[in-house]
Coordinates of C-alpha atoms and ligand atoms in Angstrom, one line a residue:
M199 CA -18.3 -11.3 0.3
S200 CA -16.6 -13.6 -2.2
Y201 CA -13.9 -12.6 -4.7
S202 CA -12.7 -14.2 -8.0
N203 CA -9.2 -12.7 -7.9
L204 CA -8.5 -12.1 -4.2
L205 CA -8.1 -14.0 -1.0
Y206 CA -9.3 -12.1 2.1
K207 CA -8.6 -13.2 5.6
T208 CA -8.7 -11.6 9.1
N209 CA -6.8 -12.8 12.1
D210 CA -6.9 -11.1 15.5
G211 CA -6.9 -7.5 14.2
L212 CA -4.9 -8.1 11.0
A213 CA -6.5 -8.3 7.5
T214 CA -4.5 -9.9 4.8
I215 CA -5.5 -9.2 1.2
T216 CA -3.8 -11.6 -1.3
I217 CA -4.1 -10.8 -5.0
N218 CA -4.7 -14.2 -6.5
R219 CA -4.1 -14.5 -10.3
P220 CA -0.8 -16.3 -10.1
K221 CA -1.0 -17.6 -13.7
K222 CA -1.1 -14.0 -14.9
L223 CA 1.5 -13.0 -12.3
N224 CA -1.3 -11.3 -10.3
A225 CA -1.7 -8.6 -13.1
L226 CA -4.4 -6.0 -12.2
N227 CA -7.3 -6.3 -14.5
Q228 CA -10.4 -4.2 -13.9
E229 CA -12.2 -6.9 -12.0
T230 CA -9.3 -7.2 -9.6
I231 CA -9.1 -3.5 -9.1
A232 CA -12.8 -3.4 -8.3
E233 CA -12.4 -6.3 -5.9
L234 CA -9.4 -4.7 -4.2
H235 CA -11.5 -1.6 -3.6
K236 CA -14.2 -3.6 -2.0
A237 CA -11.7 -5.6 0.1
F238 CA -9.8 -2.5 1.3
K239 CA -13.1 -0.8 2.1
K240 CA -14.4 -3.8 4.0
A241 CA -11.2 -4.0 6.1
D242 CA -11.1 -0.2 6.8
D243 CA -14.8 -0.2 7.8
D244 CA -14.2 -3.1 10.2
D245 CA -13.4 -1.6 13.6
A246 CA -11.8 -4.9 14.6
V247 CA -9.2 -4.6 11.8
K248 CA -6.2 -2.5 12.9
V249 CA -3.7 -3.2 10.1
I250 CA -4.0 -4.4 6.5
I251 CA -1.3 -6.3 4.6
V252 CA -1.5 -6.6 0.9
T253 CA 0.6 -9.2 -1.0
G254 CA 0.6 -11.5 -4.0
S255 CA -0.1 -15.2 -4.3
G256 CA 2.6 -17.6 -5.5
E257 CA 6.3 -17.2 -5.2
K258 CA 7.0 -15.2 -8.3
A259 CA 5.0 -12.0 -8.2
F260 CA 3.5 -9.3 -6.0
V261 CA 1.8 -7.8 -9.1
A262 CA 3.4 -7.8 -12.6
G263 CA 1.5 -4.6 -13.6
A264 CA -1.8 -3.5 -15.0
D265 CA -3.3 -6.2 -17.3
I266 CA -1.9 -5.2 -20.6
S267 CA -4.4 -7.3 -22.5
E268 CA -7.2 -5.1 -21.3
F269 CA -6.0 -1.8 -22.6
A270 CA -4.0 -2.6 -25.7
D271 CA -6.6 -1.1 -28.0
Y272 CA -7.8 1.8 -25.9
S273 CA -8.3 5.4 -27.3
V274 CA -7.0 8.6 -25.8
S275 CA -10.2 9.2 -23.8
Q276 CA -10.4 5.6 -22.6
G277 CA -6.8 5.8 -21.5
Q278 CA -7.5 8.9 -19.4
E279 CA -10.6 7.3 -18.0
L280 CA -8.7 4.2 -17.0
S281 CA -6.1 6.2 -15.2
A282 CA -8.6 8.5 -13.4
K283 CA -10.8 5.6 -12.4
G284 CA -7.7 3.7 -11.1
H285 CA -6.6 6.6 -9.0
A286 CA -10.0 7.1 -7.4
T287 CA -10.9 3.4 -6.9
L288 CA -7.7 2.0 -5.7
F289 CA -4.4 4.0 -5.5
D290 CA -5.5 7.3 -3.9
F291 CA -8.1 5.3 -2.0
V292 CA -5.5 3.1 -0.4
E293 CA -3.2 5.9 0.4
H294 CA -5.9 7.8 2.2
L295 CA -7.3 4.9 4.3
S296 CA -7.2 5.5 8.0
T297 CA -6.1 1.9 8.7
P298 CA -2.4 1.3 8.1
V299 CA -1.6 -0.6 4.9
I300 CA 1.6 -2.5 4.5
A301 CA 2.6 -4.0 1.1
A302 CA 4.6 -7.2 1.4
V303 CA 6.3 -7.3 -2.0
N304 CA 6.9 -11.0 -2.6
G305 CA 8.3 -10.9 -6.2
F306 CA 7.8 -8.8 -9.3
A307 CA 6.2 -5.4 -8.5
L308 CA 6.1 -3.8 -11.9
G309 CA 4.0 -1.0 -13.3
G310 CA 0.6 -0.9 -11.5
G311 CA 2.1 -3.5 -9.1
L312 CA 4.8 -1.1 -7.9
E313 CA 2.2 1.7 -7.9
L314 CA 0.0 -0.3 -5.6
A315 CA 2.9 -1.0 -3.3
M316 CA 3.8 2.7 -3.3
A317 CA 0.2 3.7 -2.5
A318 CA 0.4 1.5 0.6
H319 CA 1.7 3.4 3.7
F320 CA 5.0 1.5 3.6
R321 CA 6.6 -1.6 2.1
T322 CA 8.6 -4.8 3.1
A323 CA 10.1 -7.0 0.4
S324 CA 11.5 -10.5 -0.1
D325 CA 15.1 -10.8 -1.3
T326 CA 13.7 -12.2 -4.6
A327 CA 11.6 -9.0 -5.3
K328 CA 12.2 -7.0 -8.4
M329 CA 10.6 -3.5 -8.8
G330 CA 10.2 -1.2 -11.8
L331 CA 8.0 1.0 -13.8
P332 CA 8.4 -0.4 -17.3
E333 CA 5.6 1.5 -19.0
V334 CA 7.7 3.5 -21.4
S335 CA 8.8 0.2 -22.9
L336 CA 5.1 -0.2 -23.9
G337 CA 4.8 3.3 -25.3
V338 CA 2.9 4.6 -22.3
I339 CA 3.7 6.2 -18.9
P340 CA 2.8 5.1 -15.4
G341 CA -0.8 6.1 -14.9
Y342 CA -1.6 4.9 -11.4
G343 CA 0.4 7.5 -9.5
G344 CA 3.9 6.2 -10.3
T345 CA 5.2 9.5 -11.7
Q346 CA 4.3 11.2 -8.4
R347 CA 4.9 8.6 -5.7
L348 CA 8.2 7.2 -7.0
P349 CA 10.0 10.6 -6.9
E350 CA 8.5 11.2 -3.4
L351 CA 10.0 7.9 -2.2
V352 CA 13.3 7.7 -4.0
G353 CA 14.0 11.2 -5.2
K354 CA 13.5 12.8 -8.6
G355 CA 16.7 11.7 -10.3
R356 CA 16.4 8.1 -9.4
A357 CA 12.7 8.1 -10.4
M358 CA 13.6 9.7 -13.7
E359 CA 16.2 7.0 -14.4
M360 CA 13.9 4.1 -13.3
I361 CA 11.1 5.4 -15.5
M362 CA 13.2 6.4 -18.5
T363 CA 15.2 3.1 -18.6
A364 CA 12.1 1.0 -17.8
G365 CA 14.5 -1.1 -15.8
M366 CA 14.0 -3.2 -12.7
I367 CA 15.8 -2.8 -9.4
D368 CA 16.4 -5.7 -7.0
A369 CA 15.4 -5.7 -3.3
T370 CA 18.8 -4.6 -2.1
Q371 CA 18.7 -1.5 -4.3
A372 CA 15.1 -0.8 -3.4
L373 CA 16.2 -0.9 0.3
Q374 CA 19.1 1.4 -0.4
Y375 CA 16.7 3.8 -2.3
G376 CA 14.2 3.8 0.6
L377 CA 11.6 2.3 -1.6
V378 CA 11.1 -0.6 0.8
N379 CA 11.8 -0.4 4.5
H380 CA 13.0 -4.0 5.1
V381 CA 14.1 -7.1 3.1
T382 CA 13.8 -10.6 4.3
E383 CA 14.0 -14.1 2.8
L384 CA 10.9 -15.0 0.8
G385 CA 9.7 -17.6 3.3
E386 CA 10.0 -15.2 6.2
L387 CA 8.3 -12.2 4.6
M388 CA 4.8 -12.6 5.9
E389 CA 5.9 -13.5 9.4
F390 CA 8.2 -10.5 9.5
T391 CA 5.6 -8.1 8.1
E392 CA 3.0 -9.4 10.6
K393 CA 5.4 -8.7 13.4
I394 CA 5.5 -5.1 12.4
A395 CA 1.7 -5.1 12.1
R396 CA 1.4 -6.4 15.6
K397 CA 3.7 -3.7 16.9
I398 CA 1.5 -1.1 15.2
M399 CA -1.7 -2.6 16.7
K400 CA -0.5 -2.0 20.3
N401 CA -0.8 1.8 19.7
S402 CA -3.9 4.0 19.4
S403 CA -5.6 3.4 16.1
V404 CA -7.3 6.8 16.3
A405 CA -3.9 8.6 16.7
I406 CA -2.5 6.5 13.9
A407 CA -5.3 7.6 11.6
S408 CA -4.6 11.2 12.5
A409 CA -0.9 10.7 11.8
I410 CA -1.6 9.2 8.4
N411 CA -3.8 12.2 7.6
A412 CA -1.1 14.7 8.7
I413 CA 1.8 12.9 6.9
N414 CA -0.3 12.6 3.7
A415 CA -1.2 16.3 3.8
G416 CA 2.4 17.3 3.5
F417 CA 2.5 15.7 0.1
E418 CA -0.7 17.1 -1.2
E419 CA -1.2 20.1 -3.5
G420 CA -3.0 23.0 -1.8
E421 CA -2.7 21.5 1.7
N422 CA -0.4 22.7 4.5
G423 CA 0.9 19.6 6.4
Y424 CA 1.8 21.7 9.4
E425 CA -1.7 23.1 9.6
T426 CA -3.1 19.6 9.3
E427 CA -0.8 18.4 12.0
I428 CA -2.0 21.2 14.4
T429 CA -5.7 20.2 13.8
E430 CA -5.1 16.5 14.1
F431 CA -2.9 17.0 17.2
G432 CA -5.7 19.0 18.8
K433 CA -8.3 16.4 17.8
C434 CA -6.4 13.7 19.7
F435 CA -7.0 15.5 23.0
G436 CA -10.7 14.8 22.7
T437 CA -10.3 11.0 22.2
A438 CA -10.8 8.2 24.7
D439 CA -7.5 6.7 23.4
F440 CA -5.7 9.8 24.6
K441 CA -7.2 9.6 28.0
E442 CA -6.3 5.9 28.2
G443 CA -2.8 6.4 26.8
T444 CA -1.8 9.2 29.2
S445 CA -3.6 7.5 32.2
A446 CA -1.8 4.2 31.5
F447 CA 1.6 6.0 31.4
L448 CA 1.0 7.9 34.6
E449 CA -0.3 4.7 36.3
K450 CA 2.7 2.8 35.0
R451 CA 0.6 0.1 33.2
K452 CA 0.2 -0.9 29.6
A453 CA -2.4 1.0 27.7
N454 CA -5.5 -0.8 26.5
F455 CA -6.8 1.5 23.8
P456 CA -10.5 1.5 23.1
G457 CA -9.8 2.7 19.5
Q458 CA -12.1 5.8 19.9
Ligands
COA664 N1 -0.5 -8.0 -18.0 C1 -1.1 -9.1 -18.5 N2 -0.6 -10.3 -18.4 C2 0.6 -10.4 -17.8 C3 1.3 -9.3 -17.3 C4 0.7 -8.0 -17.4 N3 1.2 -6.9 -16.9 N4 2.5 -9.7 -16.7 C5 2.5 -11.0 -16.9 N5 1.4 -11.5 -17.6 C6 1.1 -12.8 -18.0 C7 1.9 -13.2 -19.2 O1 1.3 -12.8 -20.4 C8 1.8 -14.7 -19.1 O2 0.5 -15.2 -19.5 P1 0.4 -16.5 -20.5 O3 1.0 -17.6 -19.7 O4 -1.1 -16.6 -20.7 O5 1.1 -16.2 -21.7 C9 1.9 -15.0 -17.6 O6 1.5 -13.7 -17.0 C10 3.3 -15.3 -17.1 O7 4.2 -14.3 -17.6 P2 5.5 -14.5 -18.4 O8 5.8 -13.3 -19.2 O9 5.4 -15.8 -19.2 O10 6.6 -14.8 -17.2 P3 8.2 -14.5 -17.3 O11 8.7 -15.1 -16.0 O12 8.7 -15.0 -18.6 O13 8.3 -12.9 -17.2 C11 7.9 -10.7 -16.4 C12 7.9 -12.2 -16.1 C13 7.3 -10.0 -15.2 C14 9.3 -10.1 -16.7 C15 7.0 -10.5 -17.6 O14 5.7 -11.2 -17.4 C16 6.6 -9.0 -17.9 O15 7.5 -8.3 -18.5 N6 5.4 -8.6 -17.7 C17 4.9 -7.3 -18.0 C18 5.4 -6.3 -17.1 C19 5.0 -4.9 -17.4 O16 5.3 -4.4 -18.5 N7 4.1 -4.3 -16.5 C20 3.7 -3.0 -16.7 C21 2.3 -3.0 -17.3 S1 1.7 -1.3 -17.6

């Protein structure tokens, strides 16, 4: 599969998806969103891929937002369609993947860029990163999940302030807010993030998929996270990974999970 706006590579269980429109600060046009869907699906469908990292190309931006030039003359119904399609194709899609997704935020993550990073399961950032949801400065609101995921991650008051001011926070503040889990120098970001990915890969991918499902359920309307936890917990007992994990512990050896 070839992409116009992405780089896709896999290496020993790790898929790296790099959004590659550096001249436009990796802004998400419709073509890029469609390609991201394909790339995330491909990685998630590939049993050999245990973790996905998404990042931006160049040294300046992760993603500087949705591509403003594409929607500047949209009508009300086109605006709604753009948002709904984005949720389904990319943002909700990524959040619900069973393969862990880490966003390595290597610069500006604005608007749709921060929304993509927030749809990932967690985030690392370079000390050069700047994050914000500046949509109200354009006369619009975040439409790819930002009004929901930002308050989940940083709390309602901070989200209100960030969205109302349309301002940017730096990596230190993002760390303090809990928006990103770790901050490193730009040159070390990928290596650092890959180290976390390798740690994740040692564990049962089936159990991790169950954990993602249970954690997500707690944030979803009409779902009871505790009920989902009970179901997923029970499901684990029927997996080969559980047999291997518990046997390895009792036999005092490292587990070699089949991923089933
Ligand atoms: N959509 C479309 N194009 C974008 C873009 C976006 N969200 N963000 C940046 N670009 C383009 C610029 O138009 C420019 O293209 P050009 O060289 O053809 O004119 C190129 O990327 C470089 O951006 P530029 O603004 O010149 O860089 P800068 O260093 O001066 O400023 C930012 C960087 C991130 C502060 C600035 O680009 C910006 O404010 N971008 C929009 C952020 C935004 O509002 N995002 C939310 C969208 S809903």
